[in-house]
């Protein structure tokens, strides 16, 4: 599996933010802009906590296995692969969601902050962006914990012709 690149996640965040900002402007011009749900930052925060707990647990298990402690539980390769896939998928979705809420938040702050209900929506959008960043950080940490060491042996498979 390839490692996630922070530049790709930042690109997803920016593109989603710009499209969301433009969509919010258009939607507001033709009707009522839907609100940012209070559950958005809560759900993203729970996902970040699960990712962080998984990373810390696996890191402790790998350390115990490396130190050959008696009774240490190893990490099954399939479980590690599933954890990495969960982390990568969560980071990609969190970058997209954080960008979308970021774009709506920028629209709310710049266009209609005089309405008290919109102020609350702007706070929820900002909290969603922060929670999305926490998911991305936890996913990158999980990926770092489960990264295999590089193979230092760079010998060619076939001998060089003489």
Short mmCIF file of N, CA and C in Angstrom, two decimals, residues 14-133:
data_model
loop_
_atom_site.label_atom_id
_atom_site.label_comp_id
_atom_site.label_asym_id
_atom_site.label_seq_id
_atom_site.Cartn_x
_atom_site.Cartn_y
_atom_site.Cartn_z
N UNK A 14 -8.78 21.83 0.01
CA UNK A 14 -8.92 23.13 -0.67
C UNK A 14 -9.99 23.05 -1.77
N UNK A 15 -9.96 22.00 -2.59
CA UNK A 15 -10.94 21.88 -3.67
C UNK A 15 -12.35 21.75 -3.10
N UNK A 16 -12.50 20.93 -2.06
CA UNK A 16 -13.83 20.79 -1.45
C UNK A 16 -14.27 22.10 -0.82
N UNK A 17 -13.34 22.85 -0.23
CA UNK A 17 -13.68 24.13 0.38
C UNK A 17 -14.15 25.15 -0.64
N UNK A 18 -13.45 25.24 -1.76
CA UNK A 18 -13.82 26.20 -2.80
C UNK A 18 -15.17 25.84 -3.41
N UNK A 19 -15.35 24.55 -3.71
CA UNK A 19 -16.64 24.13 -4.28
C UNK A 19 -17.78 24.33 -3.29
N UNK A 20 -17.53 24.05 -2.03
CA UNK A 20 -18.55 24.23 -1.01
C UNK A 20 -18.89 25.71 -0.81
N UNK A 21 -17.88 26.55 -0.82
CA UNK A 21 -18.12 28.00 -0.69
C UNK A 21 -18.97 28.50 -1.86
N UNK A 22 -18.60 28.09 -3.08
CA UNK A 22 -19.37 28.51 -4.26
C UNK A 22 -20.78 27.95 -4.21
N UNK A 23 -20.93 26.70 -3.79
CA UNK A 23 -22.25 26.10 -3.68
C UNK A 23 -23.10 26.80 -2.62
N UNK A 24 -22.48 27.19 -1.52
CA UNK A 24 -23.23 27.89 -0.46
C UNK A 24 -23.70 29.26 -0.95
N UNK A 25 -22.87 29.95 -1.69
CA UNK A 25 -23.28 31.26 -2.25
C UNK A 25 -24.46 31.08 -3.21
N UNK A 26 -24.36 30.08 -4.08
CA UNK A 26 -25.43 29.83 -5.05
C UNK A 26 -26.72 29.40 -4.33
N UNK A 27 -26.60 28.48 -3.38
CA UNK A 27 -27.77 27.99 -2.66
C UNK A 27 -28.44 29.10 -1.88
N UNK A 28 -27.64 29.96 -1.25
CA UNK A 28 -28.19 31.06 -0.48
C UNK A 28 -28.89 32.07 -1.38
N UNK A 29 -28.43 32.23 -2.60
CA UNK A 29 -29.06 33.16 -3.53
C UNK A 29 -30.43 32.67 -3.97
N UNK A 30 -30.62 31.36 -4.02
CA UNK A 30 -31.89 30.80 -4.50
C UNK A 30 -32.81 30.29 -3.40
N UNK A 31 -32.38 30.32 -2.19
CA UNK A 31 -33.23 29.80 -1.12
C UNK A 31 -32.49 29.84 0.21
N UNK A 32 -32.87 28.95 1.07
CA UNK A 32 -32.30 28.89 2.40
C UNK A 32 -31.16 27.88 2.44
N UNK A 33 -30.04 28.32 2.91
CA UNK A 33 -28.87 27.46 3.04
C UNK A 33 -29.11 26.46 4.16
N UNK A 34 -28.90 25.15 3.89
CA UNK A 34 -29.08 24.18 4.97
C UNK A 34 -28.02 24.37 6.05
N UNK A 35 -28.37 24.04 7.27
CA UNK A 35 -27.48 24.26 8.39
C UNK A 35 -26.41 23.20 8.53
N UNK A 36 -25.39 23.54 9.27
CA UNK A 36 -24.33 22.60 9.62
C UNK A 36 -24.81 21.85 10.86
N UNK A 37 -24.88 20.54 10.81
CA UNK A 37 -25.40 19.81 11.97
C UNK A 37 -24.41 19.82 13.14
N UNK A 38 -24.95 19.85 14.33
CA UNK A 38 -24.13 19.80 15.53
C UNK A 38 -23.40 18.47 15.63
N UNK A 39 -23.96 17.44 15.04
CA UNK A 39 -23.35 16.11 15.11
C UNK A 39 -22.07 16.00 14.28
N UNK A 40 -21.86 16.87 13.32
CA UNK A 40 -20.70 16.77 12.44
C UNK A 40 -19.38 16.79 13.22
N UNK A 41 -19.12 17.80 14.05
CA UNK A 41 -17.85 17.77 14.78
C UNK A 41 -17.78 16.65 15.81
N UNK A 42 -18.93 16.25 16.34
CA UNK A 42 -18.94 15.17 17.34
C UNK A 42 -18.54 13.84 16.69
N UNK A 43 -19.12 13.54 15.54
CA UNK A 43 -18.81 12.29 14.85
C UNK A 43 -17.34 12.28 14.42
N UNK A 44 -16.87 13.39 13.87
CA UNK A 44 -15.46 13.45 13.47
C UNK A 44 -14.53 13.30 14.68
N UNK A 45 -14.91 13.88 15.79
CA UNK A 45 -14.11 13.74 17.01
C UNK A 45 -14.07 12.30 17.51
N UNK A 46 -15.19 11.60 17.42
CA UNK A 46 -15.22 10.19 17.82
C UNK A 46 -14.32 9.36 16.91
N UNK A 47 -14.37 9.62 15.62
CA UNK A 47 -13.51 8.89 14.68
C UNK A 47 -12.04 9.17 14.98
N UNK A 48 -11.71 10.42 15.28
CA UNK A 48 -10.32 10.75 15.63
C UNK A 48 -9.90 10.02 16.89
N UNK A 49 -10.79 9.94 17.88
CA UNK A 49 -10.46 9.25 19.12
C UNK A 49 -10.25 7.75 18.89
N UNK A 50 -11.08 7.15 18.04
CA UNK A 50 -10.92 5.72 17.73
C UNK A 50 -9.60 5.48 17.01
N UNK A 51 -9.27 6.32 16.06
CA UNK A 51 -8.00 6.17 15.34
C UNK A 51 -6.81 6.33 16.29
N UNK A 52 -6.87 7.32 17.15
CA UNK A 52 -5.77 7.54 18.08
C UNK A 52 -5.64 6.38 19.07
N UNK A 53 -6.76 5.88 19.58
CA UNK A 53 -6.71 4.75 20.50
C UNK A 53 -6.15 3.50 19.81
N UNK A 54 -6.54 3.29 18.57
CA UNK A 54 -6.02 2.15 17.81
C UNK A 54 -4.52 2.29 17.61
N UNK A 55 -4.07 3.48 17.25
CA UNK A 55 -2.64 3.70 17.02
C UNK A 55 -1.84 3.49 18.30
N UNK A 56 -2.31 4.01 19.41
CA UNK A 56 -1.60 3.86 20.67
C UNK A 56 -1.57 2.40 21.12
N UNK A 57 -2.68 1.69 20.94
CA UNK A 57 -2.74 0.29 21.31
C UNK A 57 -1.78 -0.55 20.47
N UNK A 58 -1.81 -0.34 19.17
CA UNK A 58 -0.93 -1.10 18.28
C UNK A 58 0.53 -0.75 18.52
N UNK A 59 0.82 0.50 18.81
CA UNK A 59 2.20 0.89 19.09
C UNK A 59 2.71 0.19 20.34
N UNK A 60 1.88 0.12 21.37
CA UNK A 60 2.27 -0.57 22.60
C UNK A 60 2.48 -2.07 22.35
N UNK A 61 1.60 -2.68 21.57
CA UNK A 61 1.74 -4.10 21.26
C UNK A 61 2.99 -4.38 20.44
N UNK A 62 3.28 -3.53 19.48
CA UNK A 62 4.49 -3.71 18.66
C UNK A 62 5.75 -3.52 19.49
N UNK A 63 5.73 -2.57 20.41
CA UNK A 63 6.88 -2.34 21.27
C UNK A 63 7.11 -3.54 22.18
N UNK A 64 6.03 -4.09 22.75
CA UNK A 64 6.16 -5.26 23.60
C UNK A 64 6.68 -6.46 22.81
N UNK A 65 6.23 -6.57 21.58
CA UNK A 65 6.68 -7.68 20.73
C UNK A 65 8.16 -7.51 20.38
N UNK A 66 8.60 -6.28 20.09
CA UNK A 66 10.00 -6.02 19.76
C UNK A 66 10.92 -6.32 20.95
N UNK A 67 10.44 -5.98 22.14
CA UNK A 67 11.23 -6.19 23.35
C UNK A 67 11.12 -7.62 23.87
N UNK A 68 10.35 -8.44 23.20
CA UNK A 68 10.16 -9.85 23.53
C UNK A 68 9.72 -10.06 24.98
N UNK A 69 8.76 -9.26 25.38
CA UNK A 69 8.20 -9.41 26.72
C UNK A 69 7.39 -10.71 26.78
N UNK A 70 7.47 -11.39 27.92
CA UNK A 70 6.66 -12.62 28.04
C UNK A 70 5.17 -12.28 28.04
N UNK A 71 4.42 -13.05 27.29
CA UNK A 71 2.98 -12.85 27.22
C UNK A 71 2.55 -11.72 26.31
N UNK A 72 3.47 -11.15 25.54
CA UNK A 72 3.13 -10.03 24.65
C UNK A 72 2.29 -10.54 23.49
N UNK A 73 1.20 -9.84 23.23
CA UNK A 73 0.36 -10.18 22.09
C UNK A 73 0.92 -9.51 20.85
N UNK A 74 1.11 -10.28 19.82
CA UNK A 74 1.60 -9.72 18.57
C UNK A 74 0.48 -9.05 17.80
N UNK A 75 0.85 -8.46 16.70
CA UNK A 75 -0.13 -7.80 15.82
C UNK A 75 -0.23 -8.64 14.55
N UNK A 76 -1.43 -9.12 14.29
CA UNK A 76 -1.64 -9.91 13.08
C UNK A 76 -1.52 -9.00 11.86
N UNK A 77 -0.87 -9.46 10.80
CA UNK A 77 -0.70 -8.63 9.61
C UNK A 77 -2.02 -8.17 8.99
N UNK A 78 -3.02 -9.05 8.99
CA UNK A 78 -4.31 -8.66 8.41
C UNK A 78 -4.98 -7.57 9.24
N UNK A 79 -4.85 -7.65 10.56
CA UNK A 79 -5.42 -6.62 11.42
C UNK A 79 -4.70 -5.29 11.19
N UNK A 80 -3.38 -5.34 11.04
CA UNK A 80 -2.63 -4.12 10.79
C UNK A 80 -3.02 -3.51 9.44
N UNK A 81 -3.19 -4.36 8.44
CA UNK A 81 -3.59 -3.86 7.12
C UNK A 81 -4.97 -3.23 7.18
N UNK A 82 -5.89 -3.84 7.91
CA UNK A 82 -7.23 -3.27 8.04
C UNK A 82 -7.20 -1.93 8.77
N UNK A 83 -6.35 -1.83 9.79
CA UNK A 83 -6.23 -0.58 10.52
C UNK A 83 -5.69 0.53 9.62
N UNK A 84 -4.71 0.20 8.79
CA UNK A 84 -4.15 1.20 7.88
C UNK A 84 -5.19 1.64 6.85
N UNK A 85 -5.95 0.69 6.32
CA UNK A 85 -6.99 1.03 5.35
C UNK A 85 -8.06 1.90 6.00
N UNK A 86 -8.44 1.57 7.23
CA UNK A 86 -9.42 2.39 7.96
C UNK A 86 -8.87 3.80 8.16
N UNK A 87 -7.61 3.91 8.52
CA UNK A 87 -7.00 5.22 8.72
C UNK A 87 -6.94 6.03 7.44
N UNK A 88 -6.52 5.38 6.35
CA UNK A 88 -6.43 6.11 5.09
C UNK A 88 -7.81 6.55 4.60
N UNK A 89 -8.78 5.68 4.68
CA UNK A 89 -10.13 6.05 4.24
C UNK A 89 -10.68 7.17 5.12
N UNK A 90 -10.44 7.08 6.41
CA UNK A 90 -10.93 8.13 7.31
C UNK A 90 -10.27 9.46 7.01
N UNK A 91 -8.97 9.46 6.71
CA UNK A 91 -8.27 10.70 6.41
C UNK A 91 -8.79 11.33 5.12
N UNK A 92 -9.03 10.52 4.11
CA UNK A 92 -9.54 11.06 2.85
C UNK A 92 -10.93 11.65 3.01
N UNK A 93 -11.80 10.93 3.70
CA UNK A 93 -13.17 11.42 3.91
C UNK A 93 -13.15 12.65 4.81
N UNK A 94 -12.31 12.63 5.84
CA UNK A 94 -12.24 13.78 6.76
C UNK A 94 -11.72 15.02 6.04
N UNK A 95 -10.77 14.86 5.14
CA UNK A 95 -10.28 16.01 4.38
C UNK A 95 -11.40 16.59 3.51
N UNK A 96 -12.19 15.71 2.90
CA UNK A 96 -13.31 16.15 2.07
C UNK A 96 -14.39 16.85 2.90
N UNK A 97 -14.76 16.24 4.01
CA UNK A 97 -15.81 16.80 4.87
C UNK A 97 -15.35 18.11 5.50
N UNK A 98 -14.11 18.14 5.99
CA UNK A 98 -13.58 19.37 6.60
C UNK A 98 -13.52 20.49 5.57
N UNK A 99 -13.14 20.17 4.35
CA UNK A 99 -13.13 21.19 3.30
C UNK A 99 -14.52 21.70 3.00
N UNK A 100 -15.49 20.79 2.95
CA UNK A 100 -16.87 21.21 2.68
C UNK A 100 -17.40 22.12 3.79
N UNK A 101 -17.20 21.72 5.04
CA UNK A 101 -17.66 22.56 6.14
C UNK A 101 -16.83 23.84 6.25
N UNK A 102 -15.57 23.76 5.87
CA UNK A 102 -14.75 24.97 5.86
C UNK A 102 -15.25 25.99 4.86
N UNK A 103 -15.63 25.52 3.67
CA UNK A 103 -16.18 26.43 2.67
C UNK A 103 -17.48 27.07 3.11
N UNK A 104 -18.35 26.27 3.72
CA UNK A 104 -19.61 26.82 4.24
C UNK A 104 -19.31 27.80 5.37
N UNK A 105 -18.35 27.45 6.22
CA UNK A 105 -17.98 28.34 7.32
C UNK A 105 -17.44 29.67 6.84
N UNK A 106 -16.61 29.64 5.81
CA UNK A 106 -16.09 30.90 5.24
C UNK A 106 -17.23 31.72 4.68
N UNK A 107 -18.17 31.08 3.99
CA UNK A 107 -19.33 31.81 3.47
C UNK A 107 -20.12 32.45 4.61
N UNK A 108 -20.37 31.68 5.67
CA UNK A 108 -21.15 32.20 6.79
C UNK A 108 -20.44 33.37 7.47
N UNK A 109 -19.15 33.29 7.63
CA UNK A 109 -18.40 34.35 8.30
C UNK A 109 -18.34 35.61 7.44
N UNK A 110 -18.20 35.45 6.14
CA UNK A 110 -18.04 36.62 5.28
C UNK A 110 -19.36 37.24 4.83
N UNK A 111 -20.42 36.46 4.78
CA UNK A 111 -21.66 36.97 4.18
C UNK A 111 -22.79 37.26 5.17
N UNK A 112 -23.00 36.37 6.13
CA UNK A 112 -24.22 36.50 6.92
C UNK A 112 -23.99 36.19 8.39
N UNK A 113 -23.06 36.87 8.99
CA UNK A 113 -22.78 36.63 10.41
C UNK A 113 -23.67 37.48 11.30
N UNK A 114 -24.49 38.36 10.72
CA UNK A 114 -25.36 39.22 11.52
C UNK A 114 -26.57 38.47 12.08
N UNK A 115 -26.90 37.31 11.54
CA UNK A 115 -28.01 36.50 12.03
C UNK A 115 -27.48 35.56 13.12
N UNK A 116 -28.09 35.57 14.32
CA UNK A 116 -27.57 34.73 15.41
C UNK A 116 -27.53 33.23 15.09
N UNK A 117 -28.51 32.73 14.36
CA UNK A 117 -28.51 31.31 14.00
C UNK A 117 -27.33 30.98 13.09
N UNK A 118 -26.99 31.91 12.23
CA UNK A 118 -25.84 31.69 11.33
C UNK A 118 -24.53 31.72 12.10
N UNK A 119 -24.48 32.47 13.21
CA UNK A 119 -23.27 32.48 14.04
C UNK A 119 -23.02 31.09 14.62
N UNK A 120 -24.09 30.46 15.10
CA UNK A 120 -23.95 29.10 15.63
C UNK A 120 -23.49 28.14 14.53
N UNK A 121 -24.05 28.31 13.34
CA UNK A 121 -23.65 27.45 12.23
C UNK A 121 -22.17 27.64 11.89
N UNK A 122 -21.70 28.87 11.97
CA UNK A 122 -20.28 29.14 11.70
C UNK A 122 -19.39 28.46 12.75
N UNK A 123 -19.83 28.47 14.01
CA UNK A 123 -19.06 27.78 15.06
C UNK A 123 -19.04 26.28 14.81
N UNK A 124 -20.17 25.70 14.43
CA UNK A 124 -20.22 24.27 14.15
C UNK A 124 -19.32 23.92 12.96
N UNK A 125 -19.32 24.78 11.96
CA UNK A 125 -18.47 24.53 10.80
C UNK A 125 -17.00 24.60 11.19
N UNK A 126 -16.63 25.58 11.99
CA UNK A 126 -15.25 25.68 12.45
C UNK A 126 -14.83 24.49 13.29
N UNK A 127 -15.72 24.03 14.17
CA UNK A 127 -15.42 22.85 14.98
C UNK A 127 -15.29 21.61 14.10
N UNK A 128 -16.07 21.55 13.04
CA UNK A 128 -15.98 20.41 12.11
C UNK A 128 -14.64 20.40 11.39
N UNK A 129 -14.16 21.57 11.02
CA UNK A 129 -12.84 21.65 10.36
C UNK A 129 -11.75 21.19 11.32
N UNK A 130 -11.81 21.64 12.57
CA UNK A 130 -10.81 21.22 13.56
C UNK A 130 -10.89 19.71 13.83
N UNK A 131 -12.09 19.19 13.94
CA UNK A 131 -12.25 17.75 14.17
C UNK A 131 -11.77 16.95 12.96
N UNK A 132 -12.00 17.47 11.76
CA UNK A 132 -11.50 16.81 10.56
C UNK A 132 -9.98 16.81 10.52
N UNK A 133 -9.37 17.90 10.96
CA UNK A 133 -7.91 17.94 11.04
C UNK A 133 -7.39 16.94 12.07
#
